[in-house]
mmCIF file of C-alpha atoms in Angstrom:
data_model
loop_
_atom_site.group_PDB
_atom_site.id
_atom_site.type_symbol
_atom_site.label_atom_id
_atom_site.label_comp_id
_atom_site.label_asym_id
_atom_site.label_seq_id
_atom_site.Cartn_x
_atom_site.Cartn_y
_atom_site.Cartn_z
ATOM 1 C CA MET A 277 9.466 -7.445 21.792
ATOM 2 C CA SER A 278 8.461 -4.741 19.301
ATOM 3 C CA ARG A 279 9.189 -1.193 20.354
ATOM 4 C CA ALA A 280 6.672 1.637 20.383
ATOM 5 C CA ASP A 281 9.113 3.863 18.491
ATOM 6 C CA THR A 282 9.305 1.398 15.594
ATOM 7 C CA VAL A 283 5.967 1.653 13.819
ATOM 8 C CA ILE A 284 4.194 3.006 10.767
ATOM 9 C CA VAL A 285 2.043 6.047 11.447
ATOM 10 C CA LEU A 286 -0.719 6.452 8.879
ATOM 11 C CA ASP A 287 -3.674 8.607 7.943
ATOM 12 C CA PHE A 288 -6.463 8.255 5.393
ATOM 13 C CA GLU A 289 -8.531 10.920 3.710
ATOM 14 C CA THR A 290 -11.841 9.453 2.573
ATOM 15 C CA THR A 291 -15.144 10.151 0.846
ATOM 16 C CA GLY A 292 -17.023 9.800 4.140
ATOM 17 C CA LEU A 293 -17.053 8.188 7.554
ATOM 18 C CA SER A 294 -17.782 4.521 6.973
ATOM 19 C CA PRO A 295 -16.531 1.905 4.512
ATOM 20 C CA ASN A 296 -19.562 -0.170 5.545
ATOM 21 C CA LEU A 297 -21.716 2.499 3.870
ATOM 22 C CA GLY A 298 -19.657 2.417 0.703
ATOM 23 C CA ASP A 299 -17.170 5.175 1.485
ATOM 24 C CA ARG A 300 -13.705 4.837 -0.036
ATOM 25 C CA ALA A 301 -10.221 6.154 0.589
ATOM 26 C CA ILE A 302 -8.997 9.049 -1.567
ATOM 27 C CA GLU A 303 -5.537 9.548 -0.068
ATOM 28 C CA ILE A 304 -3.126 7.598 2.106
ATOM 29 C CA GLY A 305 -0.136 9.068 3.882
ATOM 30 C CA ALA A 306 2.248 7.191 6.144
ATOM 31 C CA VAL A 307 5.579 7.604 7.894
ATOM 32 C CA ARG A 308 7.771 4.694 8.960
ATOM 33 C CA ILE A 309 9.854 5.230 12.094
ATOM 34 C CA GLU A 310 12.496 2.832 13.376
ATOM 35 C CA GLY A 311 14.110 3.519 16.727
ATOM 36 C CA GLY A 312 12.398 6.894 16.684
ATOM 37 C CA GLU A 313 13.960 7.923 13.360
ATOM 38 C CA ILE A 314 12.050 8.399 10.109
ATOM 39 C CA THR A 315 13.117 5.751 7.600
ATOM 40 C CA GLY A 316 10.388 6.005 4.978
ATOM 41 C CA ARG A 317 7.350 7.887 3.750
ATOM 42 C CA PHE A 318 4.391 6.962 1.575
ATOM 43 C CA GLN A 319 1.819 9.310 0.049
ATOM 44 C CA GLU A 320 -0.575 8.794 -2.840
ATOM 45 C CA LEU A 321 -3.937 10.031 -3.979
ATOM 46 C CA MET A 322 -6.312 7.317 -5.115
ATOM 47 C CA ASN A 323 -9.317 7.410 -7.390
ATOM 48 C CA PRO A 324 -12.401 5.951 -5.641
ATOM 49 C CA GLY A 325 -14.254 5.466 -8.906
ATOM 50 C CA ARG A 326 -16.764 8.245 -8.341
ATOM 51 C CA ARG A 327 -16.903 11.970 -7.717
ATOM 52 C CA ILE A 328 -16.432 13.289 -4.201
ATOM 53 C CA ASP A 329 -18.828 15.844 -2.769
ATOM 54 C CA PRO A 330 -18.032 19.553 -2.259
ATOM 55 C CA PHE A 331 -17.747 19.203 1.541
ATOM 56 C CA ILE A 332 -14.945 16.649 1.218
ATOM 57 C CA GLU A 333 -13.221 18.813 -1.402
ATOM 58 C CA SER A 334 -13.343 21.784 0.965
ATOM 59 C CA TYR A 335 -12.377 19.796 4.077
ATOM 60 C CA THR A 336 -9.368 18.044 2.561
ATOM 61 C CA GLY A 337 -8.334 20.354 -0.244
ATOM 62 C CA ILE A 338 -8.474 17.319 -2.544
ATOM 63 C CA SER A 339 -10.506 18.064 -5.666
ATOM 64 C CA ASN A 340 -12.184 15.805 -8.178
ATOM 65 C CA GLU A 341 -9.736 17.153 -10.744
ATOM 66 C CA MET A 342 -6.807 15.991 -8.596
ATOM 67 C CA LEU A 343 -8.289 12.510 -8.329
ATOM 68 C CA ARG A 344 -9.186 12.151 -11.996
ATOM 69 C CA ASP A 345 -5.728 10.968 -13.043
ATOM 70 C CA ALA A 346 -4.865 9.171 -9.792
ATOM 71 C CA ASP A 347 -4.466 5.406 -9.762
ATOM 72 C CA PRO A 348 -7.477 3.428 -8.509
ATOM 73 C CA CYS A 349 -7.617 2.515 -4.839
ATOM 74 C CA GLU A 350 -6.732 -1.101 -5.558
ATOM 75 C CA ALA A 351 -3.424 -0.251 -7.263
ATOM 76 C CA VAL A 352 -2.402 2.184 -4.532
ATOM 77 C CA MET A 353 -3.296 -0.248 -1.779
ATOM 78 C CA GLU A 354 -1.149 -2.976 -3.341
ATOM 79 C CA ARG A 355 1.837 -0.635 -3.059
ATOM 80 C CA PHE A 356 0.875 0.502 0.409
ATOM 81 C CA SER A 357 0.492 -3.054 1.647
ATOM 82 C CA ASP A 358 4.071 -3.717 0.538
ATOM 83 C CA PHE A 359 5.212 -0.565 2.389
ATOM 84 C CA VAL A 360 3.467 -1.588 5.607
ATOM 85 C CA GLY A 361 4.836 -5.131 5.695
ATOM 86 C CA ASP A 362 4.467 -6.541 9.188
ATOM 87 C CA PHE A 363 5.008 -3.268 11.073
ATOM 88 C CA ASN A 364 2.720 -2.268 13.915
ATOM 89 C CA LEU A 365 0.550 0.747 13.154
ATOM 90 C CA VAL A 366 -0.397 4.027 14.810
ATOM 91 C CA ALA A 367 -3.096 6.502 13.820
ATOM 92 C CA HIS A 368 -4.897 9.411 15.442
ATOM 93 C CA ASN A 369 -8.425 8.143 16.084
ATOM 94 C CA ALA A 370 -7.170 4.762 14.959
ATOM 95 C CA SER A 371 -10.561 3.045 14.798
ATOM 96 C CA PHE A 372 -11.394 5.206 11.761
ATOM 97 C CA ASP A 373 -8.181 4.473 9.867
ATOM 98 C CA GLN A 374 -8.215 0.811 10.860
ATOM 99 C CA ARG A 375 -11.680 0.352 9.351
ATOM 100 C CA PHE A 376 -10.615 1.901 6.053
ATOM 101 C CA LEU A 377 -7.282 0.079 5.910
ATOM 102 C CA ASP A 378 -8.921 -3.276 6.541
ATOM 103 C CA ALA A 379 -11.727 -2.592 4.066
ATOM 104 C CA GLU A 380 -9.421 -1.428 1.281
ATOM 105 C CA MET A 381 -6.998 -4.304 1.831
ATOM 106 C CA ALA A 382 -9.853 -6.807 1.826
ATOM 107 C CA ARG A 383 -10.777 -5.579 -1.659
ATOM 108 C CA ILE A 384 -7.379 -6.764 -2.903
ATOM 109 C CA SER A 385 -7.417 -9.952 -0.812
ATOM 110 C CA ARG A 386 -4.629 -8.775 1.460
ATOM 111 C CA ARG A 387 -4.504 -8.158 5.187
ATOM 112 C CA ARG A 388 -2.326 -6.426 7.734
ATOM 113 C CA PHE A 389 -0.132 -8.326 10.152
ATOM 114 C CA GLY A 390 0.682 -5.562 12.632
ATOM 115 C CA HIS A 391 -1.516 -4.300 15.449
ATOM 116 C CA PHE A 392 -2.967 -0.804 15.846
ATOM 117 C CA ALA A 393 -2.485 1.727 18.634
ATOM 118 C CA CYS A 394 -4.365 5.022 18.860
ATOM 119 C CA SER A 395 -2.365 8.187 19.463
ATOM 120 C CA MET A 396 -5.535 10.054 20.455
ATOM 121 C CA LEU A 397 -6.406 7.575 23.213
ATOM 122 C CA ALA A 398 -2.793 7.591 24.401
ATOM 123 C CA ALA A 399 -2.750 11.397 24.458
ATOM 124 C CA ARG A 400 -5.894 11.470 26.606
ATOM 125 C CA ARG A 401 -3.896 9.583 29.216
ATOM 126 C CA ILE A 402 -0.467 11.206 28.869
ATOM 127 C CA PHE A 403 -1.568 14.794 28.199
ATOM 128 C CA GLN A 404 -4.596 14.940 30.471
ATOM 129 C CA ASP A 405 -4.419 18.721 30.860
ATOM 130 C CA ALA A 406 -4.546 19.434 27.109
ATOM 131 C CA PRO A 407 -7.638 21.502 26.161
ATOM 132 C CA ASN A 408 -8.773 18.652 23.888
ATOM 133 C CA HIS A 409 -7.129 15.819 22.037
ATOM 134 C CA LYS A 410 -7.695 16.688 18.404
ATOM 135 C CA LEU A 411 -4.482 16.481 16.427
ATOM 136 C CA GLY A 412 -4.194 20.206 15.768
ATOM 137 C CA SER A 413 -4.864 21.048 19.413
ATOM 138 C CA LEU A 414 -2.217 18.601 20.609
ATOM 139 C CA VAL A 415 0.336 20.013 18.184
ATOM 140 C CA SER A 416 -0.326 23.484 19.610
ATOM 141 C CA TYR A 417 -0.301 22.185 23.198
ATOM 142 C CA ALA A 418 3.053 20.491 22.649
ATOM 143 C CA GLY A 419 4.566 23.577 21.019
ATOM 144 C CA ILE A 420 5.254 21.796 17.737
ATOM 145 C CA PRO A 421 5.721 24.201 14.794
ATOM 146 C CA VAL A 422 3.010 24.065 12.136
ATOM 147 C CA ASP A 423 4.289 24.343 8.577
ATOM 148 C CA GLY A 424 1.624 22.633 6.485
ATOM 149 C CA MET A 425 -2.093 21.975 6.099
ATOM 150 C CA PHE A 426 -4.033 19.583 8.318
ATOM 151 C CA HIS A 427 -6.447 17.103 6.725
ATOM 152 C CA ARG A 428 -3.901 16.012 4.153
ATOM 153 C CA ALA A 429 -2.799 12.487 4.830
ATOM 154 C CA LEU A 430 0.997 12.759 4.850
ATOM 155 C CA TYR A 431 1.047 15.989 6.867
ATOM 156 C CA ASP A 432 -1.314 14.568 9.480
ATOM 157 C CA SER A 433 0.899 11.479 9.675
ATOM 158 C CA GLU A 434 4.002 13.645 10.145
ATOM 159 C CA MET A 435 2.328 15.570 12.973
ATOM 160 C CA THR A 436 1.100 12.357 14.578
ATOM 161 C CA VAL A 437 4.673 11.019 14.549
ATOM 162 C CA LYS A 438 5.798 14.095 16.473
ATOM 163 C CA ILE A 439 3.011 13.735 19.040
ATOM 164 C CA TRP A 440 3.658 9.986 19.401
ATOM 165 C CA LEU A 441 7.391 10.473 19.986
ATOM 166 C CA ARG A 442 6.705 13.341 22.396
ATOM 167 C CA MET A 443 4.469 11.019 24.418
ATOM 168 C CA LEU A 444 7.167 8.343 24.513
ATOM 169 C CA ASP A 445 9.660 10.958 25.726
ATOM 170 C CA THR A 446 7.175 12.090 28.384
ATOM 171 C CA ILE A 447 6.717 8.522 29.621
ATOM 172 C CA GLY A 448 10.482 8.219 29.872
ATOM 173 C CA ASP A 449 10.881 11.518 31.722
ATOM 174 C CA ARG A 450 8.019 10.913 34.154
ATOM 175 C CA HIS A 451 8.307 7.191 34.750
ATOM 176 C CA GLY A 452 11.766 6.122 33.633
ATOM 177 C CA ILE A 453 10.365 3.836 30.948
ATOM 178 C CA PHE A 454 12.612 4.222 27.938
ATOM 179 C CA ASP A 455 12.311 2.102 24.796
ATOM 180 C CA ALA A 456 8.682 1.390 25.740
ATOM 181 C CA PRO A 457 7.246 -1.685 24.033
ATOM 182 C CA PHE A 458 4.318 -1.330 21.684
ATOM 183 C CA THR A 459 2.243 -3.611 23.900
ATOM 184 C CA LEU A 460 2.572 -1.126 26.761
ATOM 185 C CA MET A 461 1.137 1.670 24.625
ATOM 186 C CA ARG A 462 -1.778 -0.531 23.564
ATOM 187 C CA LYS A 463 -2.515 -1.341 27.206
ATOM 188 C CA LEU A 464 -2.145 2.323 28.149
ATOM 189 C CA CYS A 465 -4.865 3.261 25.658
ATOM 190 C CA LYS A 466 -7.308 1.064 27.589
ATOM 191 C CA THR A 467 -6.233 2.187 31.072
ATOM 192 C CA PRO A 468 -8.629 4.523 32.950
ATOM 193 C CA LYS A 469 -7.140 8.005 33.156
ATOM 194 C CA ARG A 470 -7.128 7.991 36.943
ATOM 195 C CA ALA A 471 -5.062 4.783 36.915
ATOM 196 C CA VAL A 472 -2.404 5.856 34.420
ATOM 197 C CA ASP A 473 0.272 6.850 36.928
ATOM 198 C CA ALA A 474 -0.098 3.586 38.836
ATOM 199 C CA PHE A 475 -0.050 1.598 35.603
ATOM 200 C CA LEU A 476 3.168 3.241 34.421
ATOM 201 C CA ALA A 477 4.727 3.162 37.893
ATOM 202 C CA ALA A 478 4.356 -0.603 37.792
ATOM 203 C CA GLY A 479 6.762 -0.588 34.850
ATOM 204 C CA LEU A 480 6.835 -3.189 32.130
#
């Protein structure tokens, strides 16, 4: 049974909100954790084949000049697909990253084998008293030091790893569930908030 602390946590920066509307990835960052320890990192800019607009430049800090000499999305995604392998995946607001990962991998006729879990949905259930569940707010809520810039893919992945592991620790402390399986976290994300304690009290 795959463990929730053995996953790849990833984040995309993109030209817009929807690959179905033609938006493309411009950066991928990912951190591999095994048994709760970081065992690998991946970060690359990727050239989407067109200029990005000023809002995206300002929001991400990624400029058209930075992307000009980057490898095309297809080349980067070949390497990233090899990095991912058959690991399960975690992202903050995972539906967004899942759409882009699947769309970019489809362009190179590859697919993922692992399943996704959403750290934002999990945090809504574990940290119900947080002011909101944006990544930056959760980092502040959890007292995690900030030493980089949000909205860059690798940094957001690093911060998501810390939130994810903090949630696993919290589940262990509150409910005695250590070495939680990945399937439990996926089920937790779909559990109504009012039913979380009963769900976790029932154990595995």
